[in-house]
């Protein structure tokens, strides 16, 4: 009888355990969590992360002599013509952001949509964005991982080969041409994309305008291919107004990297250069009022207050290059200023805001490139008309930063009358305007300066430079590449040239 009482509860317990097993595999699954992610959202993440990092202030903006700091340490780079390496070196800022937060997302979306007949527009939009992103990377560094890039998670390829810049450019032409042509308004419209909300016409114009940029980049190394590429782009259809601009609209959650740097730890450390301010003043350019602010009489960062702020172009004084913290005080005295905090800055309440838009490819730039193409005889149209349209578009574009930055129509008309296009100086005028129109797009200003040779800048006279030439020609690879991909990196260096600031990229021929 005792055994009977013992076995009965044991059997009941086993039966209970068996019933509890049902659904056990679902116990730790969140019933409200997403099981898959719409790839357009991943694409949006890539788009947002295309906004340039603050490191472009350290190198690109300083190299092209628009924005500059006299401070050393982590801010050393283009201001002193020296490299800035290390685990978090600013030479690798663009590399880290694009490969980690842009390229890998784009490759993921391409993989998901390549065979999906319902997402062909998304697939081709991503191809266009990928081409733009890789153009920025290869223009900055030269040979880079391209065909095998972004495959670490998908195929466990963590040591991608470096492709030659020439082969990359050939593929950029193919990708932009094919993807732009393949976009089809009769197929699924990707209204969730944050750039153009799936507008096929605007995506096509962005693709072909980027192709125009690719073509013009080849003007020195392969004029024949440059011309034919320009003609493909023009035939495809380019941007028609500022409404077509490719611009990342930043906000409090997705901050402008440059603006965030200028409004936080480096607020009092970066200044408009004397070369840039003097150029705008010499032509009575109304954009100076839109761009600059001077905290008159400021003796320190905390004294850069609204009460001292002046946007009057007549009082703007750019900081001369060639100085550091030890030598700038004497120049400050010679200029009759209170301190180096008294020089003109990019206005942090307008163009330098943390949520300022980041312009990638614009109608203004496109019109100026068309002006050069017409000047070279590579396309039809009047170079002067394209030139005037490009300058006008940029002056209007400034109003998107802040209503007070919009250049009035009358001021635009007066400026163009006082500074007319002259064919004999066409290439210089066009590309100097391109320099102004590319303010805050450091990678593009740097690339076009190397390609065109304009504006005609005086080399930075800082005595401690590491470069042998007059200007930095490329950025060095980040140190992390030597740690994780040394063999492939070495192949690239042996092929391209020393990994320093003097080595030229493929298209930058003397």
Coordinates of C-alpha atoms in Angstrom, one line a residue:
X1 CA 0.0 0.0 0.0
X2 CA 2.9 2.3 0.7
X3 CA 4.3 1.8 -2.7
X4 CA 0.9 2.6 -4.2
X5 CA 0.8 6.0 -2.5
X6 CA 4.4 6.7 -3.5
X7 CA 4.0 6.0 -7.2
X8 CA 0.8 7.9 -7.7
X9 CA 2.1 11.4 -7.0
X10 CA 5.3 10.6 -9.0
X11 CA 3.3 9.7 -12.1
X12 CA 1.2 12.8 -11.7
X13 CA 4.4 14.9 -11.5
X14 CA 5.8 13.3 -14.7
X15 CA 2.6 13.9 -16.5
X16 CA 2.7 17.6 -15.4
X17 CA 6.2 18.0 -16.6
X18 CA 5.4 16.6 -19.9
X19 CA 2.5 19.0 -20.4
X20 CA 4.7 21.9 -19.4
X21 CA 7.1 21.0 -22.2
X22 CA 4.6 22.1 -24.8
X23 CA 5.4 25.5 -26.1
X24 CA 8.7 25.7 -24.1
X25 CA 10.6 26.6 -27.3
X26 CA 8.5 29.7 -27.6
X27 CA 8.9 30.8 -24.0
X28 CA 11.8 33.3 -24.6
X29 CA 10.5 34.7 -27.9
X30 CA 9.1 38.2 -27.8
X31 CA 5.7 38.1 -29.6
X32 CA 5.8 41.8 -30.4
X33 CA 9.4 41.9 -31.8
X34 CA 10.0 42.2 -35.5
X35 CA 11.2 39.0 -37.2
X36 CA 12.5 40.8 -40.2
X37 CA 13.5 44.3 -41.2
X38 CA 12.3 46.1 -44.2
X39 CA 15.6 46.7 -46.2
X40 CA 14.6 50.3 -47.0
X41 CA 15.2 51.1 -43.3
X42 CA 18.7 49.6 -43.4
X43 CA 19.3 51.7 -46.5
X44 CA 18.1 54.8 -44.6
X45 CA 20.7 54.0 -42.0
X46 CA 23.4 54.0 -44.7
X47 CA 22.2 57.3 -46.1
X48 CA 22.2 59.0 -42.7
X49 CA 25.7 57.8 -42.0
X50 CA 27.0 59.3 -45.3
X51 CA 26.9 62.7 -43.6
X52 CA 30.6 63.7 -43.2
X53 CA 32.4 63.1 -39.9
X54 CA 34.0 65.9 -37.9
X55 CA 37.4 64.7 -39.0
X56 CA 37.0 66.4 -42.3
X57 CA 37.6 69.7 -40.4
X58 CA 41.0 68.3 -39.5
X59 CA 42.2 67.4 -43.0
X60 CA 40.0 68.3 -46.0
X61 CA 38.8 71.7 -44.9
X62 CA 42.3 72.7 -43.9
X63 CA 43.9 71.4 -47.0
X64 CA 41.6 73.5 -49.2
X65 CA 42.1 76.4 -46.9
X66 CA 38.5 77.2 -45.9
X67 CA 38.5 76.3 -42.2
X68 CA 41.5 76.1 -40.0
X69 CA 42.7 75.7 -36.4
X70 CA 46.0 76.9 -34.8
X71 CA 45.7 74.1 -32.2
X72 CA 47.9 71.0 -32.3
X73 CA 47.3 67.6 -30.7
X74 CA 44.2 65.8 -31.9
X75 CA 43.5 68.7 -34.2
X76 CA 46.7 68.4 -36.1
X77 CA 46.5 67.5 -39.8
X78 CA 45.9 69.8 -42.8
X79 CA 46.6 72.8 -40.6
X80 CA 50.2 71.8 -40.3
X81 CA 50.6 69.5 -43.3
X82 CA 51.2 66.5 -41.1
X83 CA 49.7 63.1 -40.7
X84 CA 47.4 62.2 -37.8
X85 CA 47.4 58.5 -37.2
X86 CA 46.7 56.2 -34.3
X87 CA 43.8 53.9 -33.3
X88 CA 41.4 56.8 -33.6
X89 CA 43.5 59.0 -35.8
X90 CA 41.6 61.6 -37.9
X91 CA 43.2 60.3 -41.1
X92 CA 40.8 57.4 -40.7
X93 CA 37.6 59.2 -39.7
X94 CA 36.0 58.9 -43.1
X95 CA 37.2 55.3 -43.5
X96 CA 35.8 54.1 -40.2
X97 CA 32.4 55.8 -40.6
X98 CA 31.8 54.7 -44.2
X99 CA 33.0 51.1 -44.0
X100 CA 31.4 50.4 -40.6
X101 CA 28.1 52.4 -40.9
X102 CA 27.6 52.8 -44.6
X103 CA 29.1 50.2 -46.9
X104 CA 28.2 47.2 -44.8
X105 CA 24.6 48.3 -44.7
X106 CA 24.5 48.9 -48.5
X107 CA 26.0 45.5 -49.2
X108 CA 23.4 43.9 -46.9
X109 CA 20.5 45.6 -48.8
X110 CA 22.0 44.7 -52.2
X111 CA 22.2 41.1 -51.1
X112 CA 18.5 41.1 -49.9
X113 CA 17.1 42.8 -53.0
X114 CA 19.2 41.6 -55.9
X115 CA 16.8 38.7 -56.7
X116 CA 13.6 40.3 -55.5
X117 CA 11.5 41.4 -58.5
X118 CA 9.3 43.5 -56.3
X119 CA 12.3 45.6 -55.0
X120 CA 14.1 46.5 -58.2
X121 CA 13.9 50.2 -57.6
X122 CA 15.4 49.8 -54.1
X123 CA 18.1 47.6 -55.5
X124 CA 19.1 50.2 -58.1
X125 CA 18.8 53.1 -55.7
X126 CA 21.3 51.3 -53.4
X127 CA 23.7 50.7 -56.3
X128 CA 23.7 54.5 -57.0
X129 CA 24.3 55.3 -53.3
X130 CA 27.0 52.7 -53.1
X131 CA 28.8 54.2 -56.1
X132 CA 28.7 57.7 -54.6
X133 CA 30.0 56.4 -51.2
X134 CA 32.9 54.4 -52.8
X135 CA 33.8 57.5 -54.9
X136 CA 34.3 59.5 -51.7
X137 CA 36.4 56.8 -50.2
X138 CA 38.7 56.1 -53.2
X139 CA 39.1 59.8 -53.9
X140 CA 40.3 60.2 -50.3
X141 CA 42.6 57.2 -50.0
X142 CA 43.3 55.8 -53.5
X143 CA 43.2 52.0 -53.8
X144 CA 40.7 50.6 -51.4
X145 CA 38.6 47.5 -50.7
X146 CA 35.8 47.5 -53.2
X147 CA 34.7 44.3 -54.8
X148 CA 35.2 42.3 -51.6
X149 CA 34.2 45.1 -49.2
X150 CA 31.3 44.7 -46.7
X151 CA 31.4 40.9 -46.9
X152 CA 32.6 40.1 -43.3
X153 CA 29.2 39.1 -42.0
X154 CA 27.8 37.6 -45.2
X155 CA 30.8 35.5 -46.3
X156 CA 33.3 35.8 -43.4
X157 CA 35.7 37.7 -45.7
X158 CA 37.4 39.9 -43.1
X159 CA 40.5 40.6 -45.2
X160 CA 39.2 42.1 -48.5
X161 CA 41.6 42.8 -51.3
X162 CA 42.3 46.4 -52.3
X163 CA 41.1 47.2 -55.8
X164 CA 42.9 49.7 -58.0
X165 CA 41.3 53.1 -58.3
X166 CA 41.2 52.8 -62.1
X167 CA 39.2 49.6 -61.9
X168 CA 36.9 51.1 -59.3
X169 CA 36.2 54.1 -61.5
X170 CA 35.5 51.9 -64.4
X171 CA 32.9 50.0 -62.3
X172 CA 31.4 53.3 -60.9
X173 CA 30.7 54.3 -64.5
X174 CA 29.0 51.0 -65.2
X175 CA 27.0 51.0 -62.0
X176 CA 25.8 54.5 -62.2
X177 CA 24.9 54.2 -65.9
X178 CA 23.0 50.9 -65.5
X179 CA 21.3 51.6 -62.1
X180 CA 20.1 55.1 -63.2
X181 CA 18.7 53.7 -66.4
X182 CA 17.0 50.7 -64.7
X183 CA 14.9 52.8 -62.3
X184 CA 11.3 52.5 -63.3
X185 CA 8.4 54.5 -62.0
X186 CA 5.9 51.7 -63.1
X187 CA 7.4 49.4 -60.5
X188 CA 7.3 49.4 -56.6
X189 CA 8.0 52.9 -55.3
X190 CA 10.1 53.0 -52.1
X191 CA 8.3 55.8 -50.4
X192 CA 10.1 55.0 -47.1
X193 CA 13.5 56.2 -48.4
X194 CA 14.7 59.3 -46.5
X195 CA 16.5 60.9 -49.4
X196 CA 13.8 61.3 -52.1
X197 CA 10.9 59.3 -50.8
X198 CA 11.2 57.0 -53.7
X199 CA 10.8 59.7 -56.4
X200 CA 12.2 58.0 -59.4
X201 CA 12.9 61.2 -61.4
X202 CA 15.0 62.6 -58.6
X203 CA 16.9 59.4 -58.1
X204 CA 17.7 59.3 -61.8
X205 CA 18.9 62.9 -61.7
X206 CA 21.1 62.1 -58.6
X207 CA 22.5 59.1 -60.4
X208 CA 23.4 60.9 -63.6
X209 CA 24.7 64.0 -61.8
X210 CA 27.0 61.7 -59.8
X211 CA 28.1 60.1 -63.1
X212 CA 28.9 63.6 -64.4
X213 CA 31.1 64.1 -61.4
X214 CA 32.8 60.8 -62.1
X215 CA 33.4 61.8 -65.7
X216 CA 34.9 65.2 -64.8
X217 CA 37.2 63.6 -62.3
X218 CA 38.9 61.8 -65.2
X219 CA 39.7 65.1 -67.1
X220 CA 43.5 64.8 -66.5
X221 CA 44.1 61.0 -66.6
X222 CA 41.7 60.0 -69.4
X223 CA 40.1 62.9 -71.3
X224 CA 38.5 60.6 -73.8
X225 CA 36.7 58.5 -71.2
X226 CA 35.9 61.7 -69.3
X227 CA 34.1 63.2 -72.3
X228 CA 32.1 60.1 -73.2
X229 CA 31.1 59.7 -69.5
X230 CA 30.0 63.3 -69.3
X231 CA 27.9 62.9 -72.5
X232 CA 26.2 59.8 -71.0
X233 CA 25.4 61.7 -67.9
X234 CA 24.0 64.7 -69.8
X235 CA 21.9 62.4 -72.0
X236 CA 20.5 60.6 -69.0
X237 CA 19.2 63.8 -67.3
X238 CA 20.8 65.9 -64.6
X239 CA 19.6 67.9 -61.6
X240 CA 17.2 70.7 -62.6
X241 CA 17.0 72.8 -59.4
X242 CA 17.9 72.8 -55.7
X243 CA 14.9 70.6 -55.1
X244 CA 17.0 67.8 -56.6
X245 CA 19.9 68.2 -54.2
X246 CA 21.2 65.1 -52.5
X247 CA 21.3 66.3 -48.9
X248 CA 21.2 64.5 -45.6
X249 CA 18.7 66.2 -43.3
X250 CA 20.2 65.9 -39.9
X251 CA 18.4 66.4 -36.6
X252 CA 18.8 66.0 -32.8
X253 CA 19.1 62.2 -33.2
X254 CA 21.2 62.1 -36.3
X255 CA 23.6 65.0 -35.9
X256 CA 25.8 66.6 -38.6
X257 CA 29.3 65.3 -37.7
X258 CA 31.0 68.6 -38.7
X259 CA 28.3 70.7 -37.0
X260 CA 28.4 68.6 -33.8
X261 CA 32.2 69.0 -33.6
X262 CA 31.9 72.8 -34.1
X263 CA 29.2 73.2 -31.4
X264 CA 30.7 71.0 -28.8
X265 CA 34.4 70.5 -27.8
X266 CA 35.9 72.4 -30.7
X267 CA 33.5 75.4 -30.7
X268 CA 36.2 78.0 -30.1
X269 CA 39.0 76.2 -32.0
X270 CA 38.2 76.5 -35.7
X271 CA 38.2 79.6 -37.8
X272 CA 37.6 80.7 -41.4
X273 CA 41.0 81.1 -43.1
X274 CA 42.3 84.5 -44.3
X275 CA 42.5 83.1 -47.9
X276 CA 38.8 82.2 -47.9
X277 CA 37.5 85.4 -46.2
X278 CA 39.7 87.6 -48.4
X279 CA 38.5 85.9 -51.6
X280 CA 34.9 86.5 -50.7
X281 CA 35.6 90.1 -49.7
X282 CA 37.6 90.8 -52.8
X283 CA 34.6 90.0 -55.0
X284 CA 32.1 91.6 -52.7
X285 CA 30.5 88.2 -52.4
X286 CA 27.2 88.4 -50.5
X287 CA 27.7 84.8 -49.2
X288 CA 30.2 86.1 -46.6
X289 CA 27.3 87.6 -44.7
X290 CA 25.6 84.1 -44.8
X291 CA 28.6 82.2 -43.7
X292 CA 30.7 84.1 -41.3
X293 CA 30.4 85.5 -37.8
X294 CA 33.1 87.4 -35.8
X295 CA 32.9 87.7 -32.0
X296 CA 34.5 91.2 -31.9
X297 CA 36.9 91.7 -29.1
X298 CA 36.6 88.1 -27.6
X299 CA 39.6 87.2 -25.5
X300 CA 38.5 83.6 -24.8
X301 CA 36.0 81.0 -25.9
X302 CA 33.5 82.0 -23.2
X303 CA 33.6 85.5 -24.5
X304 CA 32.3 84.4 -27.9
X305 CA 28.8 85.6 -26.9
X306 CA 25.8 86.7 -28.9
X307 CA 26.4 90.3 -27.8
X308 CA 29.8 90.3 -29.5
X309 CA 28.6 88.5 -32.7
X310 CA 28.8 90.5 -35.9
X311 CA 27.8 89.2 -39.4
X312 CA 28.8 92.4 -41.1
X313 CA 31.1 91.4 -44.0
X314 CA 33.2 94.6 -43.5
X315 CA 34.5 93.5 -40.1
X316 CA 35.3 89.8 -41.0
X317 CA 38.9 88.9 -40.6
X318 CA 40.1 85.4 -41.5
X319 CA 42.8 83.6 -39.6
X320 CA 46.1 83.4 -41.6
X321 CA 47.5 79.9 -42.0
X322 CA 51.0 78.9 -41.0
X323 CA 50.6 79.6 -37.3
X324 CA 50.2 77.4 -34.2
X325 CA 49.4 78.2 -30.6
X326 CA 52.9 79.4 -30.0
X327 CA 53.2 81.8 -32.9
X328 CA 49.6 83.0 -33.5
X329 CA 49.8 85.6 -30.6
X330 CA 52.3 87.8 -32.5
X331 CA 50.1 87.7 -35.6
X332 CA 47.0 88.6 -33.5
X333 CA 48.8 91.7 -32.2
X334 CA 49.8 92.6 -35.8
X335 CA 46.2 92.3 -36.9
X336 CA 45.1 94.5 -34.0
X337 CA 42.8 91.8 -32.4
X338 CA 42.2 90.9 -28.8
X339 CA 43.1 87.3 -29.2
X340 CA 42.8 84.5 -31.8
X341 CA 39.2 84.1 -30.6
X342 CA 38.6 87.4 -32.3
X343 CA 39.0 86.0 -35.8
X344 CA 36.0 85.1 -38.0
X345 CA 34.4 81.7 -37.7
X346 CA 31.8 79.7 -39.6
X347 CA 28.5 80.8 -37.9
X348 CA 27.7 78.0 -35.5
X349 CA 24.1 79.3 -35.2
X350 CA 23.5 78.7 -38.9
X351 CA 25.7 76.7 -41.2
X352 CA 27.6 75.2 -38.3
X353 CA 24.6 73.9 -36.3
X354 CA 24.6 70.3 -35.0
X355 CA 21.6 69.6 -37.1
X356 CA 22.7 71.5 -40.2
X357 CA 21.9 69.7 -43.5
X358 CA 24.9 67.9 -45.1
X359 CA 25.0 68.4 -48.9
X360 CA 26.6 65.6 -51.0
X361 CA 25.8 66.3 -54.6
X362 CA 24.0 69.6 -55.5
X363 CA 22.5 71.4 -58.5
X364 CA 25.0 74.2 -58.0
X365 CA 28.0 71.8 -58.3
X366 CA 26.3 70.1 -61.2
X367 CA 25.8 73.3 -63.1
X368 CA 29.4 74.4 -62.5
X369 CA 30.7 71.0 -63.8
X370 CA 28.5 71.5 -66.8
X371 CA 30.1 74.9 -67.3
X372 CA 33.5 73.3 -67.4
X373 CA 32.3 70.6 -69.7
X374 CA 30.9 73.2 -72.1
X375 CA 34.2 75.2 -71.8
X376 CA 36.1 72.0 -72.9
X377 CA 33.7 71.4 -75.7
X378 CA 32.4 68.1 -74.2
X379 CA 28.8 69.1 -74.1
X380 CA 26.5 71.6 -75.7
X381 CA 25.2 74.8 -74.0
X382 CA 26.7 78.1 -73.0
X383 CA 29.4 77.9 -70.3
X384 CA 28.5 81.4 -69.0
X385 CA 24.8 80.3 -68.5
X386 CA 25.8 77.2 -66.6
X387 CA 28.3 79.2 -64.5
X388 CA 25.7 81.9 -63.6
X389 CA 23.1 79.1 -62.7
X390 CA 25.6 77.4 -60.5
X391 CA 26.6 80.5 -58.5
X392 CA 22.9 81.5 -58.2
X393 CA 21.9 78.0 -57.0
X394 CA 24.5 78.0 -54.2
X395 CA 23.5 81.4 -53.0
X396 CA 19.9 80.3 -52.8
X397 CA 20.9 76.9 -51.2
X398 CA 22.4 78.8 -48.3
X399 CA 18.9 79.7 -47.2
X400 CA 18.2 76.0 -46.3
X401 CA 20.7 76.3 -43.4
X402 CA 18.8 79.3 -42.0
X403 CA 16.4 81.9 -43.3
X404 CA 18.9 84.6 -42.5
X405 CA 21.5 83.0 -44.7
X406 CA 19.4 83.3 -47.9
X407 CA 21.1 85.6 -50.4
X408 CA 18.5 88.1 -51.8
X409 CA 17.8 88.0 -55.5
X410 CA 19.0 91.6 -56.0
X411 CA 22.4 90.8 -54.3
X412 CA 22.8 87.7 -56.6
X413 CA 22.2 89.8 -59.7
X414 CA 24.6 92.5 -58.6
X415 CA 27.3 90.0 -57.8
X416 CA 27.1 88.3 -61.2
X417 CA 27.2 91.7 -62.9
X418 CA 30.3 92.7 -61.0
X419 CA 32.0 89.4 -61.5
X420 CA 31.0 88.2 -65.0
X421 CA 32.2 84.9 -66.5
X422 CA 35.2 85.4 -68.7
X423 CA 36.0 82.6 -71.1
X424 CA 39.7 83.2 -71.1
X425 CA 39.8 82.5 -67.4
X426 CA 36.9 80.0 -67.5
X427 CA 38.5 77.0 -65.8
X428 CA 39.8 79.1 -62.9
X429 CA 36.5 81.0 -62.4
X430 CA 34.4 77.8 -62.6
X431 CA 36.5 75.8 -60.2
X432 CA 37.0 78.6 -57.7
X433 CA 33.3 78.9 -57.6
X434 CA 33.1 75.2 -57.2
X435 CA 35.4 75.6 -54.1
X436 CA 33.0 78.1 -52.6
X437 CA 29.9 76.0 -53.5
X438 CA 31.5 72.9 -51.8
X439 CA 32.1 74.6 -48.4
X440 CA 31.5 71.9 -45.7
X441 CA 31.7 69.2 -48.3
X442 CA 35.4 68.7 -47.5
X443 CA 36.0 65.5 -49.5
X444 CA 34.6 67.0 -52.7
X445 CA 36.4 70.3 -52.3
X446 CA 39.6 68.4 -51.7
X447 CA 39.1 66.1 -54.7
X448 CA 38.2 68.9 -57.2
X449 CA 41.1 71.0 -56.0
X450 CA 43.5 68.2 -56.8
X451 CA 41.8 67.5 -60.2
X452 CA 41.5 71.1 -61.4
X453 CA 44.3 72.9 -59.6
X454 CA 41.9 75.6 -58.6
X455 CA 41.5 77.8 -56.6
X456 CA 45.1 79.0 -57.0
X457 CA 46.0 78.7 -53.4
X458 CA 49.3 79.7 -51.8
X459 CA 50.8 76.7 -50.0
X460 CA 50.4 76.6 -46.3
X461 CA 53.6 78.1 -44.9
X462 CA 53.7 76.2 -41.6
X463 CA 57.4 75.3 -41.1
X464 CA 56.9 71.9 -39.5
X465 CA 55.3 70.2 -42.5
X466 CA 55.8 66.5 -43.1
X467 CA 55.0 66.6 -46.8
X468 CA 57.6 67.1 -49.6
X469 CA 55.3 68.8 -52.0
X470 CA 53.2 71.9 -51.6
X471 CA 49.9 70.3 -50.7
X472 CA 48.6 67.0 -49.2
X473 CA 47.6 64.7 -52.1
X474 CA 45.7 61.9 -50.2
X475 CA 45.0 60.7 -46.7
X476 CA 46.9 57.8 -45.3
X477 CA 45.2 54.5 -44.5
X478 CA 44.1 54.0 -40.8
X479 CA 46.5 52.1 -38.6
X480 CA 43.8 49.5 -38.0
X481 CA 44.3 48.2 -41.5
X482 CA 47.9 47.2 -40.7
X483 CA 46.6 45.2 -37.7
X484 CA 43.8 43.3 -39.4
X485 CA 44.5 43.3 -43.2
X486 CA 48.3 43.7 -43.5
X487 CA 48.9 41.5 -46.5
X488 CA 46.3 43.1 -48.7
X489 CA 47.3 46.6 -47.4
X490 CA 50.9 45.9 -48.3
X491 CA 49.9 44.8 -51.9
X492 CA 48.1 48.1 -52.3
X493 CA 51.0 50.2 -51.0
X494 CA 53.5 48.4 -53.2
X495 CA 51.3 49.1 -56.2
X496 CA 50.1 52.6 -55.5
X497 CA 53.1 54.1 -53.7
X498 CA 54.2 54.9 -50.1
X499 CA 51.4 55.2 -47.6
X500 CA 51.9 58.9 -46.9
X501 CA 50.4 62.3 -47.7
X502 CA 52.5 62.9 -50.8
X503 CA 51.4 59.9 -52.9
X504 CA 48.9 60.8 -55.6
X505 CA 45.8 58.9 -56.4
X506 CA 45.4 57.4 -59.9
X507 CA 43.4 60.2 -61.5
X508 CA 45.5 63.0 -60.0
X509 CA 48.2 63.2 -62.7
X510 CA 50.6 66.1 -62.9

